[in-house]
């Protein structure tokens, strides 16, 4: 994926980072799941935003496409309500911090985007478009995405957000020059600009709430002109420019520093970076609407004051005076005026600004009063017919007159009345409980994954959820207060708060889950035809005293022994594993899906509760279908012992173990010539030469291993940011060549070559059923020592022969491949297993054996 933001953040990076900035960066990571606690300078900035009634919507295709400099500039300097609409969640990319790909990767990237917005001050939205992988042209993208439906999502978001200004990250006029998703995002934004105010155009929410943005821009850059020189000479009469390097004394940071910290939240894409300071120009080109007379003000001609809304003048007068005379030492002194403004906002006829500004005012009121309101459960998860205790805390850290009148838990029909005066710094704690019946359960899981979608689109049943970043919290508590004599309700999600001796206070989201999780010990099982297979099923209880039985939903012609197994789990969190021997009573198809189930009375559970845990994002709970794919295939191989050096992280070692290899994962200090001798082949994981600093030390050892007779298989790397001088012992130039069509025709260039015949015969049929793509970042130049083995290309493009190269080096063999084995093996693609086994079998090895022998 083309990462244009790299060009925006690589101009003369500083060589050091102030210790203060490093401290801020660490705090952002460690507090990813903690409640926001504002300082007085942050409260003051919130007051400034109360007095600006203008909105900017930034539009692009993926997580990390957004220009955090501009988002931060409009949010923090201009004080505009600013949002990023990422059409996808980035599911189709690669992961540099772990093995998650596809849907799980999209969950990580969603949370990283939310982390970025928490830094730069923007909001985050999405469409239902699925990142299906790299696309070379927007025509292909819009067919796979279902253009009409994604366009509805974009129009709906414009009608809901009501931006005065829209800014596209990419140029709609250059199809085919960059990722098809990129250009498609700009094309859709161009159409949506007009359709948002068209009474005839109906989205999934009908045609209500029409809106006409005032201006649409393209966030251009010298890169789009080919060079800095060409850009300097270009006509800029239609361009606006802003110095986004402004300094914020209240933050102690420049806008560029804020932007870099925000961008660094994209860790799974390797975007951790140094911060920057100093003047920096950003340019936007007008595409639609009127060009501002004052080109220094993108909102010129648009009323962004409280006079914009009927009845707003009185509110503006109060809040402007508050901003001018803000009391940093005692912000609570402003509560009477803030409450007065809040009352006036609630009377506004303009529902849009009423909703936005009342929400903003509530946060300012809460912060000025030093209010701390929290609802913490006794566990991080609840299931049906289970009771959990709830601890509520209410603390007023000001002299303001505040009374806790009552609180209402969302799972209960009525409120609990208290009428407690919250005295200054006197904490009030209350106890209650949560109980959910089985028919009340709405499990916590990403809403866009609840139904199976298509290659290019998520299927979302609840139209109200379309576009929001995450599933709303399942259990909340309304704190009904009286502040300065006026009733105010502040809603808090129930959380789980705990501590660890080595980490201190920690928070987890509170989740609603099924009674049990059911998972198999392997997602893919490669077995010989007609061979009985052992499947181990682990059941984990999420409540006490769970009793039932495990069985399988099997394809026709399959049987299990035993047919079912009784199982009881006495304690919440307890796990038990049972084994089944499963076989087909007649010849099975090559690929088969087996689904385990745990049955309690008349209720059947067939989902695995998976958790995604990284320090920089809140923990995520995902419900996944529990299933195992059985591939009936007799794979032959030479050799047994494989050394694997992980790069960005993948599941290939587990896949190789499935076919009987003994795989040892190696790290820098373990890579010595003496230790490598015992391995029949060494495999480098994804982008090892891009991310492993130790690679420059052990690469020579790997090449010596090959020279002495070993087989070294290097999987794809990118041409940028390499840790080694070159990726191969002979000249080889990496490119951005890729074949994105997983069904693209593959031609075997040398059908007599050892790789295509031993120990498994490879034919063109073995390239059927591949997923997402053929491969990526192929070499496009290589020395004569290399033999290309495959040819392939996307429609309308020249043939590419760099996907799989092999060279004799000394007594051994060096192999370089950009084929996407990291996707194909975990997906159980039979031909990919056969080909990978052949690559590991090249050269003199031990006796040929079948898989698992």
PDB file of N, CA and C in Angstrom, residues 163 171 226 258 348 350 352 403 464 605 650 652 699 743 751 852:
ATOM      1  N   UNK A 163     -20.002  18.836   7.212  1.00  0.00           N
ATOM      2  CA  UNK A 163     -18.766  19.610   7.104  1.00  0.00           C
ATOM      3  C   UNK A 163     -18.947  20.839   6.222  1.00  0.00           C
ATOM      4  N   UNK A 171      -5.885  12.404  -5.352  1.00  0.00           N
ATOM      5  CA  UNK A 171      -6.335  13.105  -6.548  1.00  0.00           C
ATOM      6  C   UNK A 171      -7.261  12.208  -7.362  1.00  0.00           C
ATOM      7  N   UNK A 226       5.696  15.791  -9.414  1.00  0.00           N
ATOM      8  CA  UNK A 226       6.883  15.125  -9.955  1.00  0.00           C
ATOM      9  C   UNK A 226       8.179  15.561  -9.330  1.00  0.00           C
ATOM     10  N   UNK A 258       2.728  17.152  17.603  1.00  0.00           N
ATOM     11  CA  UNK A 258       1.444  16.488  17.872  1.00  0.00           C
ATOM     12  C   UNK A 258       1.125  15.512  16.744  1.00  0.00           C
ATOM     13  N   UNK A 348     -31.965  25.299  21.775  1.00  0.00           N
ATOM     14  CA  UNK A 348     -31.751  25.598  20.357  1.00  0.00           C
ATOM     15  C   UNK A 348     -32.646  24.753  19.469  1.00  0.00           C
ATOM     16  N   UNK A 350     -31.765  24.267  16.279  1.00  0.00           N
ATOM     17  CA  UNK A 350     -30.801  23.585  15.403  1.00  0.00           C
ATOM     18  C   UNK A 350     -30.323  22.315  16.107  1.00  0.00           C
ATOM     19  N   UNK A 352     -28.575  19.848  15.085  1.00  0.00           N
ATOM     20  CA  UNK A 352     -27.188  19.450  14.810  1.00  0.00           C
ATOM     21  C   UNK A 352     -26.228  20.088  15.802  1.00  0.00           C
ATOM     22  N   UNK A 403     -25.092  17.970  43.529  1.00  0.00           N
ATOM     23  CA  UNK A 403     -25.820  16.911  44.238  1.00  0.00           C
ATOM     24  C   UNK A 403     -25.977  15.720  43.291  1.00  0.00           C
ATOM     25  N   UNK A 464     -27.981   2.249  11.831  1.00  0.00           N
ATOM     26  CA  UNK A 464     -27.533   3.341  12.700  1.00  0.00           C
ATOM     27  C   UNK A 464     -26.058   3.201  13.072  1.00  0.00           C
ATOM     28  N   UNK A 605     -23.453 -23.411  21.505  1.00  0.00           N
ATOM     29  CA  UNK A 605     -22.433 -22.371  21.356  1.00  0.00           C
ATOM     30  C   UNK A 605     -21.351 -22.864  20.396  1.00  0.00           C
ATOM     31  N   UNK A 650       4.274 -13.843  11.443  1.00  0.00           N
ATOM     32  CA  UNK A 650       3.314 -14.579  10.627  1.00  0.00           C
ATOM     33  C   UNK A 650       3.083 -15.933  11.274  1.00  0.00           C
ATOM     34  N   UNK A 652       3.381 -18.896   9.586  1.00  0.00           N
ATOM     35  CA  UNK A 652       3.931 -19.945   8.738  1.00  0.00           C
ATOM     36  C   UNK A 652       4.578 -21.077   9.549  1.00  0.00           C
ATOM     37  N   UNK A 699      23.447 -12.013   8.384  1.00  0.00           N
ATOM     38  CA  UNK A 699      23.223 -12.337   6.979  1.00  0.00           C
ATOM     39  C   UNK A 699      24.406 -13.086   6.367  1.00  0.00           C
ATOM     40  N   UNK A 743      -6.619 -14.795  -8.766  1.00  0.00           N
ATOM     41  CA  UNK A 743      -6.953 -15.768  -9.819  1.00  0.00           C
ATOM     42  C   UNK A 743      -6.172 -15.527 -11.104  1.00  0.00           C
ATOM     43  N   UNK A 751       9.070 -26.322 -16.537  1.00  0.00           N
ATOM     44  CA  UNK A 751       8.309 -27.422 -15.959  1.00  0.00           C
ATOM     45  C   UNK A 751       9.180 -28.608 -15.573  1.00  0.00           C
ATOM     46  N   UNK A 852       3.669 -35.666   8.042  1.00  0.00           N
ATOM     47  CA  UNK A 852       3.392 -36.204   9.382  1.00  0.00           C
ATOM     48  C   UNK A 852       4.000 -37.579   9.612  1.00  0.00           C
TER      49      UNK A 852
END
